[in-house]
Amino acid sequence: MMRKPDPTAVKGGINGGGSSSNTNKLRKGLWSPEEDDKLINYMLTNGQGCWSDVARNAGLQRCGKSCRLRWINYLRPDLKRGAFSPQEEEVIVHLHSILGNRWSQIAARLPGRTDNEIKNFWNSTIKKRLKNLSSTPSPNASDSSNSEPNKKDVMAAAGFMSSMQEQGINFPMYMDLSSTSSTSNSSLQSMVLNQTCNSLAPVLEHDLNMFGSAAAGYFNPAAASCVTQVGVNSDNFYGENEIFGSVDNGVEREIYVPPLENIGENLKTENTYDRNINNPFNIISSSNHNIKTENLAGGGAAVGNIWLGEELKVGEWDLEDLMKLDVSSLPFLDFQS
DNA sequence: AAGGGACACAACCGCAATTTG
DNA sequence: TCAAATTGCGGTTGTGTCCCT
């Protein structure tokens, strides 16, 4: 539908300019239906192996890298094609506000979607929308009494932070909201934080409620602090089938780190999370993984660390809550169609 | 109807990390 | 231990299509 396959588009290999010893000329450009068929048939018959072998054995005049890309982004049978739903869009904005441009990690939370697809969607659609929103502020945006921040706020916050990062302005990895006075000389920071807190609150609350427990989280930007309450059955709160977290005697909570992969070296190195796909929350059982304890008695504790995209330390809070969410399990997302 | 800008998206590029021999 | 090969990722490009003037 885009570029027509160009049978004359033949070049050398793409890796580092290609190897001069390669006498086979490798095709580039759009894939023809015939090439697709070859690749599909090969993959379905032989499964995935070394991609250069795939290219060779499938009789494709493509480099392995090209085959891999084509398979992953277009031919894989489990891909979900078509436009992004508003729910998916919300999840993308949500995750992007947390993960930044880690498209592969965002894609990992959206079954059937590829990183390339999400990246394109973000760059072509969402980014533009955010830009428009930030240039034409919503009349409600300044209404702090509005108890129901909307998606625009989420997107505006995400977009603002994203654009700041694009301009080379990096926020601290952790911002202690409890120490962020509303009269801070950094009005910009306050604005970002307040907007972010406002924006993420409904997302968090909504997502937590999806688990069918009494879990509810909210931010309190007016007090420049973030508060998370987790009310749960008795001792645990759950995902559909898995223990999601627990409260120990109403005092301490154990958090199971979700499979957000490679979120900073700390997490990566400290956790030996289970990659078993049947363990959607990658429950960590080692005592070494009592991530964060939180005094939940007395109406909840004010905790003020907000993660803004680069590293997540095990043991931090707030947006980490967002990270606990395996959005693929959220019933409002239709991943089946 | 034609021209041109905006949009959407497949595919390429370059780099870094990982694996292999 | 090291170099080469492979894999994976994010940024960018190129082009068909849509829509407006």
Coordinates of C-alpha atoms (C1' of nucleotides) in Angstrom, one line a residue:
Chain A
M1 CA 0.0 0.0 0.0
M2 CA 2.9 2.3 0.6
R3 CA 5.9 1.9 -1.6
K4 CA 5.4 -0.5 -4.5
P5 CA 7.9 -3.3 -4.4
D6 CA 10.8 -2.4 -6.6
P7 CA 12.3 -5.4 -8.2
T8 CA 15.2 -3.4 -9.2
A9 CA 15.9 -2.2 -5.7
V10 CA 19.0 -4.2 -5.1
K11 CA 21.9 -3.2 -3.0
G12 CA 24.6 -4.6 -0.8
G13 CA 24.0 -5.8 2.7
I14 CA 22.9 -3.2 5.2
N15 CA 25.1 -4.2 8.1
G16 CA 28.0 -1.8 8.1
G17 CA 27.8 -1.3 4.4
G18 CA 27.6 -5.0 3.7
S19 CA 30.3 -7.5 3.2
S20 CA 32.1 -7.2 0.0
S21 CA 32.5 -10.9 -0.1
N22 CA 28.8 -11.4 -0.4
T23 CA 28.3 -12.1 -4.1
N24 CA 24.5 -12.3 -3.7
K25 CA 22.8 -9.1 -4.2
L26 CA 20.3 -8.4 -1.6
R27 CA 17.0 -6.8 -2.2
K28 CA 15.9 -3.7 -0.4
G29 CA 12.6 -1.8 -0.2
L30 CA 9.1 -3.1 0.0
W31 CA 8.5 -6.8 0.3
S32 CA 6.6 -8.4 -2.5
P33 CA 3.8 -10.9 -1.7
E34 CA 6.0 -13.7 -3.0
E35 CA 8.7 -12.8 -0.5
D36 CA 6.2 -12.6 2.2
D37 CA 4.9 -16.0 1.4
K38 CA 8.4 -17.5 1.4
L39 CA 9.1 -16.0 4.7
I40 CA 5.8 -17.0 6.3
N41 CA 6.1 -20.5 5.0
Y42 CA 9.6 -20.9 6.2
M43 CA 8.9 -19.5 9.6
L44 CA 5.8 -21.6 10.1
T45 CA 7.6 -24.7 9.0
N46 CA 11.0 -24.2 10.7
G47 CA 10.4 -21.7 13.3
Q48 CA 12.8 -18.9 14.2
G49 CA 16.4 -19.5 14.0
C50 CA 19.4 -17.5 13.0
W51 CA 18.0 -14.8 10.8
S52 CA 20.7 -15.0 8.2
D53 CA 19.9 -18.7 7.9
V54 CA 16.3 -17.9 7.6
A55 CA 17.0 -15.5 4.7
R56 CA 19.3 -18.0 3.0
N57 CA 17.2 -21.1 3.5
A58 CA 13.9 -19.5 2.7
G59 CA 15.4 -18.5 -0.7
L60 CA 15.1 -14.8 0.0
Q61 CA 17.5 -12.3 -1.4
R62 CA 17.2 -10.3 1.8
C63 CA 19.6 -9.9 4.7
G64 CA 18.6 -11.5 7.9
K65 CA 17.9 -8.2 9.5
S66 CA 15.4 -7.3 6.9
C67 CA 13.7 -10.7 7.4
R68 CA 13.5 -10.3 11.1
L69 CA 12.0 -6.8 10.8
R70 CA 9.5 -8.0 8.2
W71 CA 8.4 -10.9 10.4
I72 CA 8.3 -9.1 13.6
N73 CA 6.6 -6.0 12.3
Y74 CA 4.3 -7.3 9.7
L75 CA 4.0 -11.1 9.2
R76 CA 3.8 -12.5 12.7
P77 CA 0.5 -14.2 13.0
D78 CA -0.3 -12.8 16.4
L79 CA -0.2 -9.2 15.2
K80 CA -3.2 -7.1 15.7
R81 CA -3.7 -4.9 12.8
G82 CA -5.8 -1.8 12.4
A83 CA -6.2 1.5 14.1
F84 CA -5.4 2.0 17.7
S85 CA -8.4 2.0 20.0
P86 CA -8.8 5.0 22.4
Q87 CA -8.0 2.6 25.2
E88 CA -4.8 1.5 23.6
E89 CA -4.0 5.2 23.0
E90 CA -4.5 5.9 26.6
V91 CA -2.3 3.0 27.6
I92 CA 0.4 4.3 25.2
V93 CA 0.3 7.8 26.6
H94 CA 0.3 6.3 30.1
L95 CA 3.3 4.1 29.5
H96 CA 5.1 6.7 27.5
S97 CA 4.8 9.1 30.4
I98 CA 6.6 6.5 32.5
L99 CA 8.9 4.9 30.1
G100 CA 9.7 7.6 27.6
N101 CA 10.7 6.4 24.1
R102 CA 11.2 2.8 25.2
W103 CA 9.0 1.6 22.4
S104 CA 9.8 -2.1 22.8
Q105 CA 8.8 -2.0 26.4
I106 CA 5.6 -0.2 25.6
A107 CA 4.9 -2.7 22.9
A108 CA 5.5 -5.5 25.3
R109 CA 2.5 -4.2 27.2
L110 CA 0.3 -4.1 24.2
P111 CA -0.1 -7.6 22.8
G112 CA -0.3 -7.6 19.1
R113 CA 1.3 -4.3 18.6
T114 CA 4.9 -3.7 17.6
D115 CA 7.3 -1.2 18.8
N116 CA 7.6 0.2 15.3
E117 CA 3.8 0.6 15.1
I118 CA 3.6 2.3 18.4
K119 CA 6.5 4.5 17.6
N120 CA 4.9 5.6 14.3
F121 CA 1.6 6.1 16.0
W122 CA 3.2 8.3 18.6
N123 CA 5.3 10.3 16.2
S124 CA 2.5 10.9 13.7
T125 CA -0.5 11.2 15.8
I126 CA -0.1 11.6 19.5
K127 CA 2.9 13.8 19.4
K128 CA 1.1 16.2 17.2
R129 CA -2.0 16.2 19.3
L130 CA 0.0 16.9 22.4
K131 CA 1.7 19.7 20.6
N132 CA -1.6 21.2 19.8
L133 CA -2.9 20.8 23.3
S134 CA 0.1 22.4 24.8
S135 CA -0.3 25.4 22.5
T136 CA -3.9 25.7 23.2
P137 CA -4.4 25.1 26.9
S138 CA -7.7 23.7 28.0
P139 CA -9.8 26.1 29.9
N140 CA -10.1 23.4 32.5
A141 CA -6.4 22.9 32.8
S142 CA -6.1 25.5 35.5
D143 CA -9.1 24.4 37.4
S144 CA -7.6 22.6 40.2
S145 CA -10.9 22.0 41.8
N146 CA -11.8 19.7 39.0
S147 CA -11.7 16.4 40.7
E148 CA -11.8 14.5 37.4
P149 CA -8.7 15.2 35.5
N150 CA -9.1 14.1 31.9
K151 CA -7.0 12.4 29.3
K152 CA -6.0 15.7 27.9
D153 CA -4.2 16.4 31.1
V154 CA -2.4 13.2 30.9
M155 CA -1.4 13.8 27.4
A156 CA -0.5 17.4 28.1
A157 CA 1.7 16.4 31.0
A158 CA 3.4 13.6 29.0
G159 CA 3.8 15.9 26.1
F160 CA 5.2 18.7 28.1
M161 CA 7.7 16.5 29.8
S162 CA 8.6 14.8 26.5
S163 CA 9.2 18.1 24.8
M164 CA 11.3 19.3 27.6
Q165 CA 13.4 16.2 27.4
E166 CA 13.7 16.7 23.7
Q167 CA 15.1 20.1 24.4
G168 CA 17.7 18.6 26.6
I169 CA 16.0 19.5 29.8
N170 CA 16.1 16.5 32.0
F171 CA 14.2 16.1 35.2
P172 CA 15.7 14.5 38.2
M173 CA 15.2 10.8 38.3
Y174 CA 13.2 11.2 41.4
M175 CA 11.4 14.3 42.5
D176 CA 10.4 14.3 46.1
L177 CA 7.0 15.8 46.0
S178 CA 6.8 16.1 49.7
S179 CA 9.6 18.6 49.5
T180 CA 8.2 20.4 46.5
S181 CA 6.6 23.4 47.8
S182 CA 3.9 25.1 45.8
T183 CA 5.8 28.3 46.4
S184 CA 9.0 26.8 45.1
N185 CA 11.1 29.1 42.9
S186 CA 10.7 26.4 40.3
S187 CA 7.3 27.1 39.2
L188 CA 7.9 25.1 36.1
Q189 CA 8.7 22.1 38.2
S190 CA 5.6 22.6 40.2
M191 CA 3.5 22.9 37.2
V192 CA 4.9 19.7 35.7
L193 CA 4.5 17.8 38.9
N194 CA 1.0 19.1 39.7
Q195 CA -0.1 18.4 36.2
T196 CA 1.5 15.0 36.2
C197 CA -0.1 14.1 39.5
N198 CA -3.4 15.3 38.4
S199 CA -3.2 13.5 35.2
L200 CA -2.0 10.2 36.4
A201 CA -4.4 9.9 39.3
P202 CA -7.4 8.8 37.3
V203 CA -5.2 6.4 35.3
L204 CA -3.9 4.8 38.4
E205 CA -7.2 4.6 40.1
H206 CA -8.9 3.3 37.1
D207 CA -6.2 0.7 36.5
L208 CA -6.1 -0.4 40.1
N209 CA -9.9 -0.8 40.1
M210 CA -9.5 -3.0 37.1
F211 CA -8.2 -5.7 39.4
G212 CA -11.5 -5.9 41.2
S213 CA -10.2 -5.2 44.6
A214 CA -10.7 -2.2 46.7
A215 CA -7.5 -0.8 45.7
A216 CA -7.5 2.9 45.0
G217 CA -4.7 5.3 44.6
Y218 CA -4.7 9.0 44.3
F219 CA -2.3 11.8 44.1
N220 CA -2.8 14.9 46.1
P221 CA -1.1 17.6 44.1
A222 CA -2.6 20.3 46.2
A223 CA -0.6 19.2 49.1
A224 CA 2.3 18.7 46.8
S225 CA 2.5 15.1 47.9
C226 CA 1.5 11.8 46.6
V227 CA -0.5 9.4 48.6
T228 CA -1.3 6.0 47.7
Q229 CA -3.8 4.0 49.6
V230 CA -4.3 0.4 49.1
G231 CA -7.2 -1.1 50.7
V232 CA -7.4 -4.8 49.9
N233 CA -9.4 -7.9 50.8
S234 CA -7.6 -8.9 53.9
D235 CA -4.0 -9.4 53.2
N236 CA -3.6 -9.4 49.5
F237 CA -4.7 -7.6 46.4
Y238 CA -4.9 -9.5 43.3
G239 CA -4.7 -9.6 39.6
E240 CA -7.1 -11.9 37.9
N241 CA -5.3 -15.0 39.0
E242 CA -2.2 -13.8 40.7
I243 CA -1.3 -12.1 43.9
F244 CA -0.5 -8.6 43.0
G245 CA 0.7 -7.4 46.3
S246 CA 0.1 -7.9 50.0
V247 CA -0.4 -6.2 53.2
D248 CA 1.4 -7.7 56.1
N249 CA -0.7 -7.1 59.3
G250 CA -2.0 -4.0 57.8
V251 CA 1.4 -2.4 58.1
E252 CA 3.7 -3.4 55.4
R253 CA 3.1 -4.1 51.8
E254 CA 5.1 -6.3 49.6
I255 CA 5.2 -5.3 46.0
Y256 CA 5.8 -7.7 43.2
V257 CA 7.6 -6.1 40.4
P258 CA 5.9 -6.5 37.1
P259 CA 7.7 -7.5 34.0
L260 CA 8.7 -4.2 32.8
E261 CA 12.0 -5.1 31.5
N262 CA 15.2 -3.3 31.6
I263 CA 13.9 -0.4 33.5
G264 CA 17.2 0.9 34.6
E265 CA 20.2 -1.1 35.6
N266 CA 19.1 -1.3 39.2
L267 CA 16.0 -3.2 38.5
K268 CA 17.6 -5.2 35.8
T269 CA 20.4 -6.4 38.0
E270 CA 18.6 -6.8 41.2
N271 CA 15.7 -8.8 40.0
T272 CA 15.8 -12.2 38.6
Y273 CA 12.2 -12.0 37.5
D274 CA 10.5 -14.9 36.0
R275 CA 10.1 -14.6 32.3
N276 CA 7.5 -17.3 32.3
I277 CA 4.7 -15.9 30.3
N278 CA 2.2 -17.7 32.5
N279 CA 3.3 -15.5 35.4
P280 CA 2.0 -12.2 34.2
F281 CA 3.1 -10.4 37.3
N282 CA 6.5 -12.1 37.5
I283 CA 6.1 -12.7 41.1
I284 CA 9.3 -12.5 42.9
S285 CA 9.5 -14.8 45.9
S286 CA 12.9 -14.2 47.3
S287 CA 13.0 -12.3 50.5
N288 CA 15.5 -10.1 48.8
H289 CA 12.6 -8.7 46.9
N290 CA 10.5 -7.1 49.6
I291 CA 10.6 -4.1 47.5
K292 CA 9.0 -1.4 49.5
T293 CA 7.3 -1.3 52.7
E294 CA 4.7 1.3 53.3
N295 CA 3.0 2.2 56.4
L296 CA -0.6 2.1 55.4
A297 CA -2.1 2.6 58.8
G298 CA -3.5 5.9 59.7
G299 CA -4.9 6.9 56.4
G300 CA -1.8 6.3 54.4
A301 CA 1.6 7.8 54.3
A302 CA 2.7 10.6 52.1
V303 CA 5.3 9.4 49.8
G304 CA 6.9 11.7 47.4
N305 CA 9.1 10.1 44.8
I306 CA 8.0 10.4 41.3
W307 CA 9.8 8.6 38.6
L308 CA 10.2 10.5 35.4
G309 CA 11.5 8.1 32.9
E310 CA 15.0 7.0 33.2
E311 CA 15.6 4.7 36.1
L312 CA 13.3 2.9 38.5
K313 CA 14.8 1.9 41.7
V314 CA 13.4 -1.1 43.4
G315 CA 12.0 0.3 46.5
E316 CA 10.6 3.4 45.1
W317 CA 6.9 4.3 45.1
D318 CA 4.3 6.3 43.4
L319 CA 4.7 5.9 39.7
E320 CA 6.0 2.6 40.4
D321 CA 2.4 1.8 41.1
L322 CA 1.8 2.4 37.5
M323 CA 4.5 0.0 36.7
K324 CA 2.8 -2.8 38.5
L325 CA 0.1 -2.8 36.0
D326 CA 0.1 -5.4 33.4
V327 CA -2.2 -3.6 31.0
S328 CA -2.6 -6.7 28.9
S329 CA -4.7 -8.0 31.7
L330 CA -7.0 -5.1 31.7
P331 CA -10.5 -6.2 30.6
F332 CA -11.3 -2.9 28.9
L333 CA -8.6 -3.6 26.3
D334 CA -9.7 -5.7 23.5
F335 CA -6.6 -7.6 22.5
Q336 CA -8.5 -10.4 20.9
S337 CA -9.9 -8.8 17.9
Chain B
dA1 C1' -9.2 18.5 -12.3
dA2 C1' -4.7 19.6 -10.7
dG3 C1' -1.3 20.8 -7.4
dG4 C1' 0.7 20.6 -3.1
dG5 C1' 1.0 19.9 1.8
dA6 C1' 0.0 16.7 5.6
dC7 C1' -0.4 12.3 7.1
dA8 C1' 0.6 7.3 7.8
dC9 C1' 3.6 3.8 8.0
dA10 C1' 6.9 0.3 6.0
dA11 C1' 11.5 -0.1 5.9
dC12 C1' 16.2 1.4 6.4
dC13 C1' 20.2 3.0 9.1
dG14 C1' 23.4 3.2 12.8
dC15 C1' 24.6 1.9 17.0
dA16 C1' 25.0 -0.9 21.2
dA17 C1' 24.5 -5.2 23.5
dT18 C1' 24.8 -10.0 23.3
dT19 C1' 26.2 -14.3 21.5
dT20 C1' 29.2 -17.4 19.3
dG21 C1' 33.4 -19.6 17.8
Chain C
dT1 C1' 40.2 -13.3 25.7
dC2 C1' 38.9 -11.4 21.6
dA3 C1' 36.9 -10.6 17.2
dA4 C1' 33.1 -11.5 14.3
dA5 C1' 28.4 -12.3 13.8
dT6 C1' 23.9 -11.7 15.3
dT7 C1' 20.2 -9.5 17.5
dG8 C1' 17.5 -5.7 19.2
dC9 C1' 16.4 -1.0 19.6
dG10 C1' 15.3 3.8 18.5
dG11 C1' 15.7 7.4 15.1
dT12 C1' 14.9 8.7 10.5
dT13 C1' 13.6 8.5 5.7
dG14 C1' 10.9 7.8 1.7
dT15 C1' 6.7 7.4 -0.6
dG16 C1' 1.6 6.3 -1.4
dT17 C1' -2.7 8.3 0.0
dC18 C1' -5.8 11.7 1.6
dC19 C1' -7.6 16.1 1.7
dC20 C1' -7.8 20.9 1.0
dT21 C1' -7.5 24.9 -2.0

